[in-house]
XYZ file of C-alpha atoms in Angstrom:
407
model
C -13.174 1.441 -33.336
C -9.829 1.471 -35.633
C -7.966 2.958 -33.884
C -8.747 0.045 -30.772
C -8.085 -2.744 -33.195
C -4.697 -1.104 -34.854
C -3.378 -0.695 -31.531
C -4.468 -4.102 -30.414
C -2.739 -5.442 -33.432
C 0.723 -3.784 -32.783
C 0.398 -4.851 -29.100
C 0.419 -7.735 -30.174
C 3.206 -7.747 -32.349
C 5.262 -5.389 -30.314
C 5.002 -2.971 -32.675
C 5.684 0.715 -31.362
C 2.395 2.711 -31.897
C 2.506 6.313 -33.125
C 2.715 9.232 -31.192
C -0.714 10.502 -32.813
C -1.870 6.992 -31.782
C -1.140 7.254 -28.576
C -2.315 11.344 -28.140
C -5.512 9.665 -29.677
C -6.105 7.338 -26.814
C -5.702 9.516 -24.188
C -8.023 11.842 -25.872
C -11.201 9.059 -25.934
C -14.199 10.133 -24.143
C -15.551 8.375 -20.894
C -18.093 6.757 -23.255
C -15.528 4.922 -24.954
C -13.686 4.216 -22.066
C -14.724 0.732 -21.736
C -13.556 -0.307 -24.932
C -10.022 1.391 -24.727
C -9.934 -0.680 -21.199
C -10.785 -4.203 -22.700
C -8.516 -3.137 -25.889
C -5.415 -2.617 -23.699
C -6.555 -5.688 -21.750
C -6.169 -8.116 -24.751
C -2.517 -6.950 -25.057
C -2.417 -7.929 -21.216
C -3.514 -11.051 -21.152
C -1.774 -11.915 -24.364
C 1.987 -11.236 -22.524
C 0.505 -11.794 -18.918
C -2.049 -14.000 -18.970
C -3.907 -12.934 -15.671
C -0.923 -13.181 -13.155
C -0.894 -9.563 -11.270
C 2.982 -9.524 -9.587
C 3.373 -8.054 -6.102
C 5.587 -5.577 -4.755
C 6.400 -4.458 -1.374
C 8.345 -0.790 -0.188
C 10.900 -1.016 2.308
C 11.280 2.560 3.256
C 15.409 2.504 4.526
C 15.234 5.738 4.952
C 13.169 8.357 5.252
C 12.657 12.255 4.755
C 15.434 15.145 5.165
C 16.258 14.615 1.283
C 19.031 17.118 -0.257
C 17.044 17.831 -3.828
C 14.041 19.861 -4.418
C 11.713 17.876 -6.491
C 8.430 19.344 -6.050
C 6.077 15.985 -5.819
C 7.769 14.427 -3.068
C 7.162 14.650 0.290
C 10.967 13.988 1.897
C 12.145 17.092 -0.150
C 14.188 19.653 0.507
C 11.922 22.615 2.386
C 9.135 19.944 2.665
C 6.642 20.624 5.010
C 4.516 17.436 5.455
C 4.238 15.641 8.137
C 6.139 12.463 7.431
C 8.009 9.977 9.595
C 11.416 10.982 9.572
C 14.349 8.559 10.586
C 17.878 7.535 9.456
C 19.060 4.337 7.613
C 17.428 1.133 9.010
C 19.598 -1.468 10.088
C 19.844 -4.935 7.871
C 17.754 -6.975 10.550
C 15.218 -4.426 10.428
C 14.753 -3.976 7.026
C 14.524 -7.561 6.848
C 12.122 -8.248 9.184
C 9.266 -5.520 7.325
C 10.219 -7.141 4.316
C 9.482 -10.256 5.660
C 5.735 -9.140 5.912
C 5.568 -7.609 2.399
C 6.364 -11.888 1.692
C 4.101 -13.303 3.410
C 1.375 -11.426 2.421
C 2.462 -12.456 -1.053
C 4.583 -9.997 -2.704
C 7.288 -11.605 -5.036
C 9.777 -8.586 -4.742
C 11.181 -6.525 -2.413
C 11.857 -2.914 -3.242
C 14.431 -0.913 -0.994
C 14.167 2.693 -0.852
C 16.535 5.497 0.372
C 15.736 9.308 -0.076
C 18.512 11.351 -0.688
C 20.972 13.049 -4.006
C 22.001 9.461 -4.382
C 24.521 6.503 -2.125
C 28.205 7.116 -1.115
C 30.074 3.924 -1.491
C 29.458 3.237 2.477
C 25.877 3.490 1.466
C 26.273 0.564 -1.334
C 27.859 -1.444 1.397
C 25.150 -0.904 3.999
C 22.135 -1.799 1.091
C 24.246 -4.807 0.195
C 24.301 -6.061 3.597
C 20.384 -5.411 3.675
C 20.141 -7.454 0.445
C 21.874 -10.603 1.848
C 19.664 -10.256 4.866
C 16.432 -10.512 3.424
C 17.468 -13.418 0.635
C 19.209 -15.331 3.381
C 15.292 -15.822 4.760
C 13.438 -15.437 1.088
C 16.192 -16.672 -1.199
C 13.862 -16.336 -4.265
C 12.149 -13.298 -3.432
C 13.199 -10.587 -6.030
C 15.188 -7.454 -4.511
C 15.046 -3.779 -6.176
C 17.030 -0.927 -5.092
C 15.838 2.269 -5.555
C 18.696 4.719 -4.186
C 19.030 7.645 -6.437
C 21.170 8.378 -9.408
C 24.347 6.129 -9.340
C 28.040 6.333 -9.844
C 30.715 4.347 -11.482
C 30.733 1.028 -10.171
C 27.776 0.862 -7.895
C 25.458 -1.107 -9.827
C 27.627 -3.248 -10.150
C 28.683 -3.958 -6.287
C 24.825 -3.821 -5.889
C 24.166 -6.701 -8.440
C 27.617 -8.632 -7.242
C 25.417 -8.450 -3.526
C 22.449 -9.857 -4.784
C 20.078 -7.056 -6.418
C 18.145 -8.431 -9.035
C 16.754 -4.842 -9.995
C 17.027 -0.802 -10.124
C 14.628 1.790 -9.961
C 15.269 5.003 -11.280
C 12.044 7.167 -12.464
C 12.097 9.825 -15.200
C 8.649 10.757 -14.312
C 7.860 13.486 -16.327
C 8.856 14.677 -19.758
C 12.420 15.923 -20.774
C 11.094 19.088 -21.798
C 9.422 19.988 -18.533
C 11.753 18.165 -16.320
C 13.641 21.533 -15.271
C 9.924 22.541 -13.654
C 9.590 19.544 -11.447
C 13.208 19.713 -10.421
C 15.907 21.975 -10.287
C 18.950 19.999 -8.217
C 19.777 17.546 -11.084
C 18.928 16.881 -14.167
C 16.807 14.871 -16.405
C 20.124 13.650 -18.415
C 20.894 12.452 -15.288
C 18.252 9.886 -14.813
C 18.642 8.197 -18.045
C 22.471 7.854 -17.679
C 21.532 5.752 -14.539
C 18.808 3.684 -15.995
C 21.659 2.716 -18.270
C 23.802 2.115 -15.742
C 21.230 -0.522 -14.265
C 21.296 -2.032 -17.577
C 24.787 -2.226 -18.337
C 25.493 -4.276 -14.894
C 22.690 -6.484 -15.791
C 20.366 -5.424 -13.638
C 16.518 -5.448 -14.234
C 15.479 -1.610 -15.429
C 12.507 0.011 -13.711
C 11.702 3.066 -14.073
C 8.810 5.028 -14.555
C 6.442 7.990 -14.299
C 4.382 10.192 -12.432
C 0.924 11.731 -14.000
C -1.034 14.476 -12.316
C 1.581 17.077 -12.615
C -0.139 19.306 -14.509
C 1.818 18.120 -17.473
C 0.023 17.797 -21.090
C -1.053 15.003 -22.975
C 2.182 15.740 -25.456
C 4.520 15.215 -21.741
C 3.255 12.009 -21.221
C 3.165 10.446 -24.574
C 7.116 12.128 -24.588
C 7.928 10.431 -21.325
C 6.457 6.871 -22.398
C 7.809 7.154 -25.444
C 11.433 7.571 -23.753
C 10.731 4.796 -21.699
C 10.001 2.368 -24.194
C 13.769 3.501 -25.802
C 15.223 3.023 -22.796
C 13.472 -0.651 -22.844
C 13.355 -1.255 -18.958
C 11.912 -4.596 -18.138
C 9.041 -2.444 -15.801
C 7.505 0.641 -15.744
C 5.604 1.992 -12.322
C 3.033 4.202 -13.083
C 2.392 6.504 -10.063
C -0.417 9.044 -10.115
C 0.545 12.321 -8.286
C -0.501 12.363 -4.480
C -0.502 16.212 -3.845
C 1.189 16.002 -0.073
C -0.006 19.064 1.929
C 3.463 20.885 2.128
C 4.810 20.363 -1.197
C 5.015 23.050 -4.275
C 2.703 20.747 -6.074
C -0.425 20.141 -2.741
C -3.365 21.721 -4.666
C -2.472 19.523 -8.543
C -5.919 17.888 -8.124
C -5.962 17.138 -11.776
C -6.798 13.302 -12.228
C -9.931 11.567 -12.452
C -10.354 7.762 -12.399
C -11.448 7.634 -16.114
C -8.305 9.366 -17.020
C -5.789 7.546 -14.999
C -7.719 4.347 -17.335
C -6.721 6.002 -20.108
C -3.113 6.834 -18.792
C -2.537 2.961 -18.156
C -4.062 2.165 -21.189
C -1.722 4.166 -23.098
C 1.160 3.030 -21.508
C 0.524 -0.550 -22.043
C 0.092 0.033 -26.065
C 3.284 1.633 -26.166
C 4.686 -1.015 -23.657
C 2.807 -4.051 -24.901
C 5.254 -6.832 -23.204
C 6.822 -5.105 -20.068
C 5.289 -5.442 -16.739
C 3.489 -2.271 -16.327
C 2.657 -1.150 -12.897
C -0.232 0.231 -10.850
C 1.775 2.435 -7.913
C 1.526 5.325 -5.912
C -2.008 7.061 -6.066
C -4.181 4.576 -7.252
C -6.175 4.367 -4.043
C -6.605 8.392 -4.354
C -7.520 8.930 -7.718
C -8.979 5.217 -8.776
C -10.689 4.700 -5.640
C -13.472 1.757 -6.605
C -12.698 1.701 -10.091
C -8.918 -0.098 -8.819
C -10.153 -3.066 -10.411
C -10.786 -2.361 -13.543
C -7.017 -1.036 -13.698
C -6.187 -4.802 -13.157
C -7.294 -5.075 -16.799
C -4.329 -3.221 -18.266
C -1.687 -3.587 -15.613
C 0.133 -6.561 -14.113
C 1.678 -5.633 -11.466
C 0.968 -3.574 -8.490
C 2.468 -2.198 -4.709
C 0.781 -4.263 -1.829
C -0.121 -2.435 1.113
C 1.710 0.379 2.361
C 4.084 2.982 0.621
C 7.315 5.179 1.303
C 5.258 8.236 3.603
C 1.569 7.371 3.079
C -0.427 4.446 3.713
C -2.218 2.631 1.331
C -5.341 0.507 1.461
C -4.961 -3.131 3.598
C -3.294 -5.588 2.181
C -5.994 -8.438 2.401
C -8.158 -6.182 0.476
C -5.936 -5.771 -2.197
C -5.425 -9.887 -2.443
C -9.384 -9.902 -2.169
C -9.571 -7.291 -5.041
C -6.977 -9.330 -6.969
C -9.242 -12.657 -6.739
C -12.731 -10.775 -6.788
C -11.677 -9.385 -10.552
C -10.837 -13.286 -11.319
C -6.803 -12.702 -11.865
C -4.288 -14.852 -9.378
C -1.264 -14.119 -7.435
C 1.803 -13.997 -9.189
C 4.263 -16.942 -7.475
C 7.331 -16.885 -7.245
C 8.460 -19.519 -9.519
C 6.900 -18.202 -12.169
C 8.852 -15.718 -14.810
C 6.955 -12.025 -14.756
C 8.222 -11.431 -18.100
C 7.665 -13.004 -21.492
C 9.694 -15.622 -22.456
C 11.943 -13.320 -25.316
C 11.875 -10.465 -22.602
C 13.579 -13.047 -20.104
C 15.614 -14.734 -21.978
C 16.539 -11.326 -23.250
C 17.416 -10.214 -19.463
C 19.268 -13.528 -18.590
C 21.779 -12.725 -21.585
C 22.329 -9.459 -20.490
C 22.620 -10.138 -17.241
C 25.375 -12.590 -18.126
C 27.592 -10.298 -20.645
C 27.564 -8.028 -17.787
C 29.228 -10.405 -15.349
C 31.507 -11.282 -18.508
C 32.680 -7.600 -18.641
C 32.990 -7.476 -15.048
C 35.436 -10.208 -14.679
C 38.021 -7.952 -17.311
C 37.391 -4.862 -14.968
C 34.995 -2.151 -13.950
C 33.479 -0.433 -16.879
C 33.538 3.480 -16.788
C 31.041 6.371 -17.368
C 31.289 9.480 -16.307
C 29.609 10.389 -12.572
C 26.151 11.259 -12.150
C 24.572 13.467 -9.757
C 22.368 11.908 -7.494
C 18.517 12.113 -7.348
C 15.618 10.186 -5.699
C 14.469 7.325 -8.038
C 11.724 6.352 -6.190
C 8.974 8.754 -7.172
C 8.912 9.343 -3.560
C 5.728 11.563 -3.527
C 4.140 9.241 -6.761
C 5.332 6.578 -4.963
C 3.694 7.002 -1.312
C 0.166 6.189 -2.327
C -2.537 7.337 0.386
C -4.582 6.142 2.787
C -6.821 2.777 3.376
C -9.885 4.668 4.401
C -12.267 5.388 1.417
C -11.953 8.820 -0.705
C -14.344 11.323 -0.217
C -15.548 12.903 -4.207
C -13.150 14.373 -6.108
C -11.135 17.098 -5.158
C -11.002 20.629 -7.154
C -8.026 21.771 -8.899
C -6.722 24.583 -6.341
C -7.302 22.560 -3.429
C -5.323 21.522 -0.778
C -7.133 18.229 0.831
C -4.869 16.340 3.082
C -8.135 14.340 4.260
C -7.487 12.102 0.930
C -3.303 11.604 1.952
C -3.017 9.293 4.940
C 0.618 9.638 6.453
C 2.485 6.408 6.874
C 3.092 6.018 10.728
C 3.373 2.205 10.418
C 5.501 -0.623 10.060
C 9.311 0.860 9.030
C 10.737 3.013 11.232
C 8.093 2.564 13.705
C 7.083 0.070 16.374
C 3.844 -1.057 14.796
C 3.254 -3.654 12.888
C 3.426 -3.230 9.130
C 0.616 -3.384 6.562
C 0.948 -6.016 4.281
């Protein structure tokens, strides 16, 4: 197929693929879905070998969030039935992340619903961070905290972060339908902001929407400008109380395609598997392993996901190995990239905070694409129109609870 082999080429040279390149894969049929799977997975395994990197969600704090984005189940007017507490203390936080670790995960990602941190907030996180690298000193932390102000990457990087999250999740042009409390503008600028501190970028999307094939070429398109070192690609898990509960658009052949898009237009960055792949890939998880390289273990923000030793067994059943710690997730040009940087930033820093102009403050984490669903196997396929909170399984484990987490 040329189109398979073009975009296999440009993979490989990190060559940007064109927008009618990348409608086109999207628009394959199931009986070429094979071949646009093993296509993507070349460009995989040419940047990635087959290391798959583990993540692990440390909810800090959950529910009773300010803005109204319509995926998520800890928004404003919500209605799902989600654990609901206040900030977790640094010992606690440390101690779930501590399971997330020794079931293998190779960075820690901190969560906190809400328009975005106050200063006090910053402080509390940073605290957090030192915690958990005082017992895992080379375990990777993200913060995920909403859109940020002047000055608070930085204090979160001067405490130890090694990353940001910040999602744009949908297109630009259909942003203002998903959310109406702050803006799409307003993501990027704090993606940047991760950047210019010398953070790690991540940031991402969320398909299942109801968006068009046009709003998700747009959105990976943006991403790839914005050059984050990973993108999370979280498939829409329509949460029974939420504007969005009966979006029951996603099949398991087109989330494939979805992932295989992404990783032609994002060739070298670690692309990966999040919230919803246990609801709308169900068995065909592993063949998702093929494109991506990364994925969440266990649990999520407000749902559960499947258990976490049958993620490491689907891992080593598929033939790919545990990412460890001392090895680099990112090509060697991509790292060396970061490390520089990472370093100009703490240059600048030493002559003086650097200023942009405030931000409001939104959830980066994807919160509803990012709480994945339940470990009990999905019935068929739901119908568009459909509410079925049989496939969501509500997180009432591990943080914020007194039962053990799932890792």
């Amino acid at each position: 197929m040329d189109l398979l082999n073009t975009l296999v080429d440009k993979g490989l040279r990190r060559e940007l693929p064109t927008r009618e390149e990348a409608l086109a894969v999207l628009a394959t049929s199931d009986d070429e879905l094979l071949d646009v799977v093993a296509a993507a997975g070349k460009v995989r395994r040419h940047w990635f070998g087959r290391r798959v990197k583990l993540n692990y969600l440390v909810n800090l704090k959950s529910g009773l969030c300010p803005e109204d984005c319509s995926y998520c189940s800890q928004r404003l007017g919500s209605k799902a039935d989600i654990l609901k507490y206040t900030w977790l203390k640094p010992e606690e936080a440390s101690a779930a992340a501590a399971a997330g670790v020794a079931g293998g995960a190779k960075r820690v990602c901190l969560v906190a619903s809400g328009r975005g941190p106050t200063d006090r907030d910053v402080e509390r996180v940073g605290r957090t961070i030192e915690a958990i690298k005082e017992q895992n000193e080379d375990i990777e932390v993200c913060a995920c905290l909403g859109l940020l102000t002047d000055g608070q990457a930085e204090r979160l990087k001067d405490a130890g972060a090694d990353a940001y999250n910040h999602n744009l999740n949908t297109s630009e042009a259909t942003y203002g339908q998903i959310t109406k409390t702050h803006t799409y503008a307003d993501r990027v600028d704090t993606v940047q902001k991760a950047h210019a501190a010398g953070l790690s970028a991540c940031s991402g999307l969320i398909a299942g929407m109801g968006e068009s094939d046009e709003d998700l070429v747009d959105v990976v398109f943006s991403l790839r400008e914005l050059d984050p070192d990973s993108v999370p690609v979280n498939f829409l898990i329509p949460f029974e109380g939420t504007p969005l509960a009966k979006e029951w658009n996603l099949t398991p052949q087109r989330c494939l395609r979805i992932l295989a898009m992404v990783r032609f237009v994002c060739p070298d960055i670690e692309v990966r598997l999040a919230g919803g792949r246990e609801v709308h890939l169900r068995s065909m998880q592993p063949l998702a392993l093929q494109v991506v390289n990364s994925i969440f273990l266990g649990d999520y923000l407000t749902s559960e996901g499947q258990a976490g030793q049958a993620d490491l067994d689907m891992i080593a059943d598929a033939g790919f190995e545990v990412e460890g710690a001392g090895t680099s997730s990112l090509p060697a040009h991509r790292a060396d990239a970061a490390a520089a940087a990472a370093a100009a930033a703490a240059a600048a820093a030493s002559h003086g905070p650097c200023g942009s102009a405030a931000a409001e403050a939104g959830c980066g984490s994807a919160c509803g694409g990012c709480s994945g669903h339940g470990h009990e196997a999905a019935p068929a396929q739901a119908e568009p129109g459909e509410v079925r909170p049989d496939l969501v399984a509500v997180r009432r484990r591990g943080a914020g609870t007194d039962l053990a987490p799932n890792a």
